[in-house]
């Protein structure tokens, strides 16, 4: 393991991403935000789908093999920032700016704040019945008569409290530590993720006088198929619940992706990787918040060749990613 130098002097320590991914599960056309125009055909629009993603390690404890995901407390550990020096977050921000300023042509760096939704009623049911019984039976129906988990379950009171705790941490860091705040926000279309994102950032950004305009992305949803908790609500419901949020153009009214066949982990990773490609192709922001699911985060980490790291409900993992156009 490399020795960690002072944060402001950190050089990129990269892990090469995989070159080949399985075919992406059939999705609606990848069209971007309405105000960014029709981006459905990347080749015709000069967009590049061929990126190599790499993790730049050394900034966060979650990068290190010595950090145990099952016991790590990101709230008590400054979101995992390794440096404990004064002005550490400002130094981190400076380091990322320096990486982008000195990057070769075709290379760019982003900080992904990957957040998992707060506890949902489906999580409660899985704990109640155990994972094996959940996968074999309970996840295939909608309710046990006491708990309803499908379709598109909400977060529990505990899940709301988890999101409120994360919001309080962001507020404290924004006012006291100079943490670089997200410039762009993306959410899975499943309500548990969108509700979590709103709780964590909407009031904070209003108080700070900053724009909060999340984009709902189909590609960020949990593993598709079979489990009723992973059916999404229709677009009208989502819009009515989050009227100021945007959708990728082409986001369908009904859930056209959910089937009784469970998506493979490899297919999910290919789908999530494509979502990252779309973000890189269309968003110049360096600091990006993505609120989604345990499976989505697992696949995002795999896509950027970060080590496996389980994120609990209401959890967060920051990742510095280097993208190189091929």
mmCIF file of C-alpha atoms in Angstrom:
data_model
loop_
_atom_site.group_PDB
_atom_site.id
_atom_site.type_symbol
_atom_site.label_atom_id
_atom_site.label_comp_id
_atom_site.label_asym_id
_atom_site.label_seq_id
_atom_site.Cartn_x
_atom_site.Cartn_y
_atom_site.Cartn_z
ATOM 1 C CA UNK A 1 0.000 0.000 0.000
ATOM 2 C CA UNK A 2 1.326 3.416 -0.909
ATOM 3 C CA UNK A 3 2.115 6.020 1.757
ATOM 4 C CA UNK A 4 -0.294 8.921 1.687
ATOM 5 C CA UNK A 5 1.370 12.316 1.162
ATOM 6 C CA UNK A 6 -0.148 15.639 2.139
ATOM 7 C CA UNK A 7 -3.560 15.932 0.486
ATOM 8 C CA UNK A 8 -2.815 19.016 -1.608
ATOM 9 C CA UNK A 9 0.204 17.273 -3.103
ATOM 10 C CA UNK A 10 -1.521 14.008 -3.934
ATOM 11 C CA UNK A 11 -0.796 12.675 -7.383
ATOM 12 C CA UNK A 12 -3.399 10.524 -9.127
ATOM 13 C CA UNK A 13 -3.023 6.893 -8.146
ATOM 14 C CA UNK A 14 -5.194 5.071 -10.641
ATOM 15 C CA UNK A 15 -6.614 1.621 -11.082
ATOM 16 C CA UNK A 16 -7.243 0.756 -14.710
ATOM 17 C CA UNK A 17 -10.878 0.144 -15.591
ATOM 18 C CA UNK A 18 -12.095 -2.869 -17.514
ATOM 19 C CA UNK A 19 -12.209 -2.468 -21.279
ATOM 20 C CA UNK A 20 -15.062 -4.805 -22.124
ATOM 21 C CA UNK A 21 -18.619 -4.871 -20.816
ATOM 22 C CA UNK A 22 -21.585 -7.022 -21.831
ATOM 23 C CA UNK A 23 -24.272 -5.556 -24.024
ATOM 24 C CA UNK A 24 -26.450 -2.999 -22.282
ATOM 25 C CA UNK A 25 -29.962 -4.152 -21.460
ATOM 26 C CA UNK A 26 -32.450 -2.717 -23.918
ATOM 27 C CA UNK A 27 -33.352 0.786 -22.761
ATOM 28 C CA UNK A 28 -35.345 3.673 -24.168
ATOM 29 C CA UNK A 29 -33.255 6.004 -26.372
ATOM 30 C CA UNK A 30 -30.641 7.795 -24.298
ATOM 31 C CA UNK A 31 -31.866 11.327 -24.725
ATOM 32 C CA UNK A 32 -30.707 14.132 -22.470
ATOM 33 C CA UNK A 33 -32.336 17.042 -20.716
ATOM 34 C CA UNK A 34 -34.782 19.049 -22.779
ATOM 35 C CA UNK A 35 -32.676 22.208 -22.632
ATOM 36 C CA UNK A 36 -29.608 20.339 -23.916
ATOM 37 C CA UNK A 37 -31.250 19.187 -27.122
ATOM 38 C CA UNK A 38 -31.725 15.786 -28.705
ATOM 39 C CA UNK A 39 -28.744 13.603 -27.906
ATOM 40 C CA UNK A 40 -30.274 10.289 -28.955
ATOM 41 C CA UNK A 41 -27.564 9.423 -31.486
ATOM 42 C CA UNK A 42 -24.150 9.947 -29.951
ATOM 43 C CA UNK A 43 -22.228 9.327 -33.166
ATOM 44 C CA UNK A 44 -24.190 11.896 -35.161
ATOM 45 C CA UNK A 45 -23.809 14.419 -32.352
ATOM 46 C CA UNK A 46 -20.070 13.886 -31.990
ATOM 47 C CA UNK A 47 -20.503 12.176 -28.624
ATOM 48 C CA UNK A 48 -18.126 9.491 -27.471
ATOM 49 C CA UNK A 49 -19.396 6.290 -25.884
ATOM 50 C CA UNK A 50 -15.923 4.782 -25.544
ATOM 51 C CA UNK A 51 -14.383 5.824 -22.245
ATOM 52 C CA UNK A 52 -11.971 4.202 -19.869
ATOM 53 C CA UNK A 53 -12.976 4.943 -16.283
ATOM 54 C CA UNK A 54 -10.402 4.725 -13.507
ATOM 55 C CA UNK A 55 -10.552 5.378 -9.776
ATOM 56 C CA UNK A 56 -8.085 7.892 -8.375
ATOM 57 C CA UNK A 57 -7.302 6.445 -4.961
ATOM 58 C CA UNK A 58 -5.776 8.001 -1.881
ATOM 59 C CA UNK A 59 -8.294 10.686 -1.059
ATOM 60 C CA UNK A 60 -10.873 8.607 0.824
ATOM 61 C CA UNK A 61 -10.675 5.803 3.373
ATOM 62 C CA UNK A 62 -13.187 3.784 1.354
ATOM 63 C CA UNK A 63 -10.469 3.386 -1.304
ATOM 64 C CA UNK A 64 -8.210 1.511 1.102
ATOM 65 C CA UNK A 65 -8.217 -2.253 1.531
ATOM 66 C CA UNK A 66 -7.779 -1.741 5.276
ATOM 67 C CA UNK A 67 -11.196 -0.057 5.593
ATOM 68 C CA UNK A 68 -13.929 -2.504 6.603
ATOM 69 C CA UNK A 69 -17.198 -1.559 4.900
ATOM 70 C CA UNK A 70 -19.299 -3.372 7.503
ATOM 71 C CA UNK A 71 -18.004 -1.237 10.368
ATOM 72 C CA UNK A 72 -17.050 2.021 8.641
ATOM 73 C CA UNK A 73 -19.032 5.085 9.771
ATOM 74 C CA UNK A 74 -18.897 7.685 7.025
ATOM 75 C CA UNK A 75 -20.654 10.319 9.154
ATOM 76 C CA UNK A 76 -18.145 9.991 11.983
ATOM 77 C CA UNK A 77 -15.239 9.880 9.519
ATOM 78 C CA UNK A 78 -15.772 13.141 7.603
ATOM 79 C CA UNK A 79 -17.312 11.205 4.695
ATOM 80 C CA UNK A 80 -14.072 9.197 4.587
ATOM 81 C CA UNK A 81 -11.691 12.032 3.721
ATOM 82 C CA UNK A 82 -8.225 10.729 4.612
ATOM 83 C CA UNK A 83 -6.585 14.038 5.451
ATOM 84 C CA UNK A 84 -7.251 15.451 8.894
ATOM 85 C CA UNK A 85 -5.183 18.573 8.255
ATOM 86 C CA UNK A 86 -6.748 22.038 8.621
ATOM 87 C CA UNK A 87 -8.622 23.083 5.488
ATOM 88 C CA UNK A 88 -8.552 19.486 4.246
ATOM 89 C CA UNK A 89 -11.712 19.849 2.147
ATOM 90 C CA UNK A 90 -10.396 23.034 0.537
ATOM 91 C CA UNK A 91 -7.159 21.209 -0.248
ATOM 92 C CA UNK A 92 -9.154 18.332 -1.737
ATOM 93 C CA UNK A 93 -11.109 20.757 -3.922
ATOM 94 C CA UNK A 94 -7.857 22.372 -5.041
ATOM 95 C CA UNK A 95 -6.378 18.961 -5.886
ATOM 96 C CA UNK A 96 -9.316 18.047 -8.126
ATOM 97 C CA UNK A 97 -9.161 21.416 -9.880
ATOM 98 C CA UNK A 98 -5.427 20.885 -10.400
ATOM 99 C CA UNK A 99 -6.012 17.437 -11.886
ATOM 100 C CA UNK A 100 -8.459 18.860 -14.428
ATOM 101 C CA UNK A 101 -6.279 21.884 -15.208
ATOM 102 C CA UNK A 102 -3.256 19.702 -15.933
ATOM 103 C CA UNK A 103 -5.149 16.847 -17.612
ATOM 104 C CA UNK A 104 -4.158 15.747 -21.085
ATOM 105 C CA UNK A 105 -6.567 16.181 -23.973
ATOM 106 C CA UNK A 106 -9.458 13.745 -23.670
ATOM 107 C CA UNK A 107 -8.979 13.268 -19.929
ATOM 108 C CA UNK A 108 -11.290 14.663 -17.258
ATOM 109 C CA UNK A 109 -11.911 14.118 -13.555
ATOM 110 C CA UNK A 110 -15.148 14.145 -11.582
ATOM 111 C CA UNK A 111 -16.020 13.568 -7.955
ATOM 112 C CA UNK A 112 -18.996 11.230 -7.671
ATOM 113 C CA UNK A 113 -20.905 11.448 -4.400
ATOM 114 C CA UNK A 114 -22.697 8.081 -4.546
ATOM 115 C CA UNK A 115 -25.571 7.996 -2.060
ATOM 116 C CA UNK A 116 -27.876 5.125 -1.202
ATOM 117 C CA UNK A 117 -31.514 5.761 -0.344
ATOM 118 C CA UNK A 118 -32.707 5.640 3.239
ATOM 119 C CA UNK A 119 -34.255 2.448 4.584
ATOM 120 C CA UNK A 120 -37.333 1.418 2.600
ATOM 121 C CA UNK A 121 -40.204 -0.865 3.522
ATOM 122 C CA UNK A 122 -38.758 -3.569 1.269
ATOM 123 C CA UNK A 123 -35.569 -3.480 3.362
ATOM 124 C CA UNK A 124 -37.675 -4.032 6.491
ATOM 125 C CA UNK A 125 -39.426 -6.993 4.883
ATOM 126 C CA UNK A 126 -36.154 -8.602 3.788
ATOM 127 C CA UNK A 127 -34.799 -8.366 7.325
ATOM 128 C CA UNK A 128 -38.078 -9.734 8.709
ATOM 129 C CA UNK A 129 -38.128 -12.830 6.500
ATOM 130 C CA UNK A 130 -34.431 -13.317 5.718
ATOM 131 C CA UNK A 131 -32.752 -12.910 2.342
ATOM 132 C CA UNK A 132 -33.402 -16.448 1.107
ATOM 133 C CA UNK A 133 -37.149 -16.364 1.814
ATOM 134 C CA UNK A 134 -37.305 -12.810 0.495
ATOM 135 C CA UNK A 135 -35.694 -13.754 -2.822
ATOM 136 C CA UNK A 136 -37.642 -16.986 -3.187
ATOM 137 C CA UNK A 137 -41.132 -15.744 -2.321
ATOM 138 C CA UNK A 138 -41.821 -12.461 -0.590
ATOM 139 C CA UNK A 139 -40.050 -10.218 -3.101
ATOM 140 C CA UNK A 140 -42.304 -11.627 -5.849
ATOM 141 C CA UNK A 141 -45.504 -10.318 -4.249
ATOM 142 C CA UNK A 142 -46.497 -6.905 -2.955
ATOM 143 C CA UNK A 143 -47.349 -7.200 0.721
ATOM 144 C CA UNK A 144 -47.655 -9.544 3.679
ATOM 145 C CA UNK A 145 -50.772 -7.746 4.861
ATOM 146 C CA UNK A 146 -48.825 -5.555 7.275
ATOM 147 C CA UNK A 147 -45.951 -4.184 5.191
ATOM 148 C CA UNK A 148 -46.390 -3.074 1.581
ATOM 149 C CA UNK A 149 -43.182 -3.051 -0.459
ATOM 150 C CA UNK A 150 -44.345 -3.082 -4.041
ATOM 151 C CA UNK A 151 -44.487 -1.434 -6.348
ATOM 152 C CA UNK A 152 -42.055 1.423 -5.684
ATOM 153 C CA UNK A 153 -42.024 1.436 -1.856
ATOM 154 C CA UNK A 154 -41.435 4.561 0.213
ATOM 155 C CA UNK A 155 -38.736 5.063 2.827
ATOM 156 C CA UNK A 156 -39.579 4.341 6.458
ATOM 157 C CA UNK A 157 -39.384 6.733 9.382
ATOM 158 C CA UNK A 158 -35.890 5.366 9.988
ATOM 159 C CA UNK A 159 -35.051 6.037 6.346
ATOM 160 C CA UNK A 160 -36.260 9.623 6.685
ATOM 161 C CA UNK A 161 -34.108 10.053 9.798
ATOM 162 C CA UNK A 162 -31.090 8.629 7.962
ATOM 163 C CA UNK A 163 -31.529 11.176 5.168
ATOM 164 C CA UNK A 164 -31.979 13.996 7.686
ATOM 165 C CA UNK A 165 -28.726 13.010 9.402
ATOM 166 C CA UNK A 166 -26.881 13.112 6.082
ATOM 167 C CA UNK A 167 -28.437 16.491 5.299
ATOM 168 C CA UNK A 168 -27.255 17.835 8.659
ATOM 169 C CA UNK A 169 -23.739 16.581 7.908
ATOM 170 C CA UNK A 170 -23.700 18.316 4.519
ATOM 171 C CA UNK A 171 -24.953 21.520 6.138
ATOM 172 C CA UNK A 172 -22.266 21.434 8.819
ATOM 173 C CA UNK A 173 -19.516 20.772 6.298
ATOM 174 C CA UNK A 174 -20.801 23.424 3.891
ATOM 175 C CA UNK A 175 -20.774 26.124 6.566
ATOM 176 C CA UNK A 176 -17.688 25.067 8.535
ATOM 177 C CA UNK A 177 -15.274 23.050 6.388
ATOM 178 C CA UNK A 178 -15.504 24.329 2.830
ATOM 179 C CA UNK A 179 -16.499 20.956 1.390
ATOM 180 C CA UNK A 180 -16.986 21.200 -2.393
ATOM 181 C CA UNK A 181 -20.752 20.827 -2.819
ATOM 182 C CA UNK A 182 -22.390 18.935 -5.679
ATOM 183 C CA UNK A 183 -22.975 20.993 -8.808
ATOM 184 C CA UNK A 184 -25.300 18.473 -10.447
ATOM 185 C CA UNK A 185 -27.791 15.980 -9.056
ATOM 186 C CA UNK A 186 -29.039 12.708 -10.527
ATOM 187 C CA UNK A 187 -31.583 10.299 -9.111
ATOM 188 C CA UNK A 188 -32.958 6.876 -9.784
ATOM 189 C CA UNK A 189 -36.648 7.107 -10.750
ATOM 190 C CA UNK A 190 -37.629 4.949 -7.774
ATOM 191 C CA UNK A 191 -39.309 7.056 -5.093
ATOM 192 C CA UNK A 192 -37.103 5.894 -2.233
ATOM 193 C CA UNK A 193 -34.070 7.431 -3.941
ATOM 194 C CA UNK A 194 -35.767 10.646 -5.015
ATOM 195 C CA UNK A 195 -37.269 11.230 -1.565
ATOM 196 C CA UNK A 196 -33.838 10.690 -0.003
ATOM 197 C CA UNK A 197 -32.206 13.151 -2.376
ATOM 198 C CA UNK A 198 -34.825 15.799 -1.703
ATOM 199 C CA UNK A 199 -34.503 15.455 2.080
ATOM 200 C CA UNK A 200 -30.727 15.638 1.938
ATOM 201 C CA UNK A 201 -30.329 18.675 -0.318
ATOM 202 C CA UNK A 202 -33.465 20.646 -1.228
ATOM 203 C CA UNK A 203 -33.740 22.843 1.886
ATOM 204 C CA UNK A 204 -29.980 23.131 2.246
ATOM 205 C CA UNK A 205 -29.580 24.485 -1.280
ATOM 206 C CA UNK A 206 -32.530 26.825 -0.834
ATOM 207 C CA UNK A 207 -30.903 28.218 2.313
ATOM 208 C CA UNK A 208 -27.570 28.608 0.522
ATOM 209 C CA UNK A 209 -29.191 30.292 -2.486
ATOM 210 C CA UNK A 210 -27.978 27.547 -4.810
ATOM 211 C CA UNK A 211 -29.830 25.872 -7.658
ATOM 212 C CA UNK A 212 -31.223 22.421 -6.982
ATOM 213 C CA UNK A 213 -32.380 20.882 -10.258
ATOM 214 C CA UNK A 214 -32.072 17.079 -10.169
ATOM 215 C CA UNK A 215 -32.394 14.919 -13.259
ATOM 216 C CA UNK A 216 -34.206 11.577 -13.082
ATOM 217 C CA UNK A 217 -32.295 8.859 -14.955
ATOM 218 C CA UNK A 218 -33.739 5.476 -15.860
ATOM 219 C CA UNK A 219 -30.249 3.978 -15.978
ATOM 220 C CA UNK A 220 -29.667 4.563 -12.264
ATOM 221 C CA UNK A 221 -32.464 2.336 -10.983
ATOM 222 C CA UNK A 222 -31.980 -0.808 -8.920
ATOM 223 C CA UNK A 223 -31.578 -4.243 -10.493
ATOM 224 C CA UNK A 224 -34.486 -4.536 -12.931
ATOM 225 C CA UNK A 225 -37.101 -7.262 -12.861
ATOM 226 C CA UNK A 226 -38.732 -9.929 -10.689
ATOM 227 C CA UNK A 227 -38.788 -8.062 -7.378
ATOM 228 C CA UNK A 228 -41.932 -5.957 -7.140
ATOM 229 C CA UNK A 229 -40.126 -3.337 -5.050
ATOM 230 C CA UNK A 230 -38.079 -2.480 -8.133
ATOM 231 C CA UNK A 231 -41.073 -1.558 -10.302
ATOM 232 C CA UNK A 232 -41.095 2.198 -10.781
ATOM 233 C CA UNK A 233 -44.069 4.543 -10.687
ATOM 234 C CA UNK A 234 -45.220 6.220 -13.873
ATOM 235 C CA UNK A 235 -43.759 9.494 -15.071
ATOM 236 C CA UNK A 236 -46.867 11.491 -14.115
ATOM 237 C CA UNK A 237 -46.583 10.341 -10.499
ATOM 238 C CA UNK A 238 -42.891 11.226 -10.380
ATOM 239 C CA UNK A 239 -43.504 14.648 -11.931
ATOM 240 C CA UNK A 240 -46.350 15.430 -9.537
ATOM 241 C CA UNK A 241 -44.179 14.455 -6.568
ATOM 242 C CA UNK A 242 -41.126 16.371 -7.837
ATOM 243 C CA UNK A 243 -42.566 19.052 -10.135
ATOM 244 C CA UNK A 244 -39.354 21.059 -10.581
ATOM 245 C CA UNK A 245 -37.177 18.072 -11.466
ATOM 246 C CA UNK A 246 -36.198 17.155 -14.998
ATOM 247 C CA UNK A 247 -36.155 13.860 -16.861
ATOM 248 C CA UNK A 248 -33.961 12.595 -19.604
ATOM 249 C CA UNK A 249 -35.915 13.293 -22.763
ATOM 250 C CA UNK A 250 -37.544 10.065 -23.830
ATOM 251 C CA UNK A 251 -38.313 8.920 -20.287
ATOM 252 C CA UNK A 252 -41.403 6.782 -20.804
ATOM 253 C CA UNK A 253 -44.713 7.281 -19.018
ATOM 254 C CA UNK A 254 -44.941 3.661 -17.862
ATOM 255 C CA UNK A 255 -42.220 1.322 -16.646
ATOM 256 C CA UNK A 256 -41.313 -0.524 -19.844
ATOM 257 C CA UNK A 257 -38.214 -2.233 -18.423
ATOM 258 C CA UNK A 258 -39.495 -4.298 -15.495
ATOM 259 C CA UNK A 259 -40.164 -7.952 -16.335
ATOM 260 C CA UNK A 260 -40.503 -11.160 -14.354
ATOM 261 C CA UNK A 261 -36.908 -11.991 -15.286
ATOM 262 C CA UNK A 262 -34.215 -10.578 -12.987
ATOM 263 C CA UNK A 263 -31.475 -8.517 -14.615
ATOM 264 C CA UNK A 264 -28.000 -10.002 -14.179
ATOM 265 C CA UNK A 265 -25.352 -8.139 -12.227
ATOM 266 C CA UNK A 266 -23.231 -7.902 -15.387
ATOM 267 C CA UNK A 267 -26.104 -6.352 -17.345
ATOM 268 C CA UNK A 268 -26.786 -3.926 -14.495
ATOM 269 C CA UNK A 269 -23.142 -2.844 -14.482
ATOM 270 C CA UNK A 270 -23.230 -2.262 -18.236
ATOM 271 C CA UNK A 271 -26.390 -0.167 -17.804
ATOM 272 C CA UNK A 272 -24.958 1.899 -14.958
ATOM 273 C CA UNK A 273 -21.709 2.374 -16.861
ATOM 274 C CA UNK A 274 -23.723 3.747 -19.774
ATOM 275 C CA UNK A 275 -25.391 6.193 -17.382
ATOM 276 C CA UNK A 276 -21.940 7.400 -16.322
ATOM 277 C CA UNK A 277 -20.934 7.785 -19.960
ATOM 278 C CA UNK A 278 -24.041 9.892 -20.543
ATOM 279 C CA UNK A 279 -23.172 12.106 -17.583
ATOM 280 C CA UNK A 280 -19.623 12.596 -18.843
ATOM 281 C CA UNK A 281 -20.852 13.354 -22.362
ATOM 282 C CA UNK A 282 -23.430 15.920 -21.312
ATOM 283 C CA UNK A 283 -22.498 17.464 -17.984
ATOM 284 C CA UNK A 284 -19.441 19.666 -17.517
ATOM 285 C CA UNK A 285 -19.829 19.693 -13.736
ATOM 286 C CA UNK A 286 -16.933 18.297 -11.739
ATOM 287 C CA UNK A 287 -18.906 17.550 -8.558
ATOM 288 C CA UNK A 288 -21.767 15.139 -9.193
ATOM 289 C CA UNK A 289 -24.300 13.693 -6.754
ATOM 290 C CA UNK A 290 -25.957 10.371 -7.651
ATOM 291 C CA UNK A 291 -28.668 9.011 -5.345
ATOM 292 C CA UNK A 292 -29.671 5.455 -6.083
ATOM 293 C CA UNK A 293 -29.455 1.927 -4.681
ATOM 294 C CA UNK A 294 -27.127 -0.661 -3.248
ATOM 295 C CA UNK A 295 -26.961 -2.541 -6.543
ATOM 296 C CA UNK A 296 -26.506 0.639 -8.554
ATOM 297 C CA UNK A 297 -23.613 1.752 -6.361
ATOM 298 C CA UNK A 298 -22.047 -1.701 -6.522
ATOM 299 C CA UNK A 299 -22.150 -1.497 -10.322
ATOM 300 C CA UNK A 300 -20.901 2.099 -10.428
ATOM 301 C CA UNK A 301 -17.884 1.122 -8.323
ATOM 302 C CA UNK A 302 -17.237 -1.847 -10.584
ATOM 303 C CA UNK A 303 -17.525 0.351 -13.696
ATOM 304 C CA UNK A 304 -14.805 2.703 -12.427
ATOM 305 C CA UNK A 305 -12.685 -0.165 -11.070
ATOM 306 C CA UNK A 306 -13.051 0.857 -7.441
ATOM 307 C CA UNK A 307 -12.739 -1.931 -4.917
ATOM 308 C CA UNK A 308 -15.988 -3.512 -3.779
ATOM 309 C CA UNK A 309 -17.504 -1.530 -0.915
ATOM 310 C CA UNK A 310 -20.970 -2.142 0.500
ATOM 311 C CA UNK A 311 -22.954 1.016 1.290
ATOM 312 C CA UNK A 312 -25.711 0.722 3.897
ATOM 313 C CA UNK A 313 -29.110 2.384 3.545
ATOM 314 C CA UNK A 314 -28.706 6.124 3.963
ATOM 315 C CA UNK A 315 -24.975 5.780 3.277
ATOM 316 C CA UNK A 316 -22.561 7.677 1.043
ATOM 317 C CA UNK A 317 -19.283 6.959 -0.715
ATOM 318 C CA UNK A 318 -17.302 9.677 -2.519
ATOM 319 C CA UNK A 319 -15.189 8.510 -5.470
ATOM 320 C CA UNK A 320 -12.718 10.449 -7.608
ATOM 321 C CA UNK A 321 -12.945 9.199 -11.188
ATOM 322 C CA UNK A 322 -10.642 9.762 -14.147
ATOM 323 C CA UNK A 323 -12.278 9.374 -17.559
ATOM 324 C CA UNK A 324 -10.252 9.004 -20.749
ATOM 325 C CA UNK A 325 -11.865 9.184 -24.181
ATOM 326 C CA UNK A 326 -10.680 6.346 -26.382
#
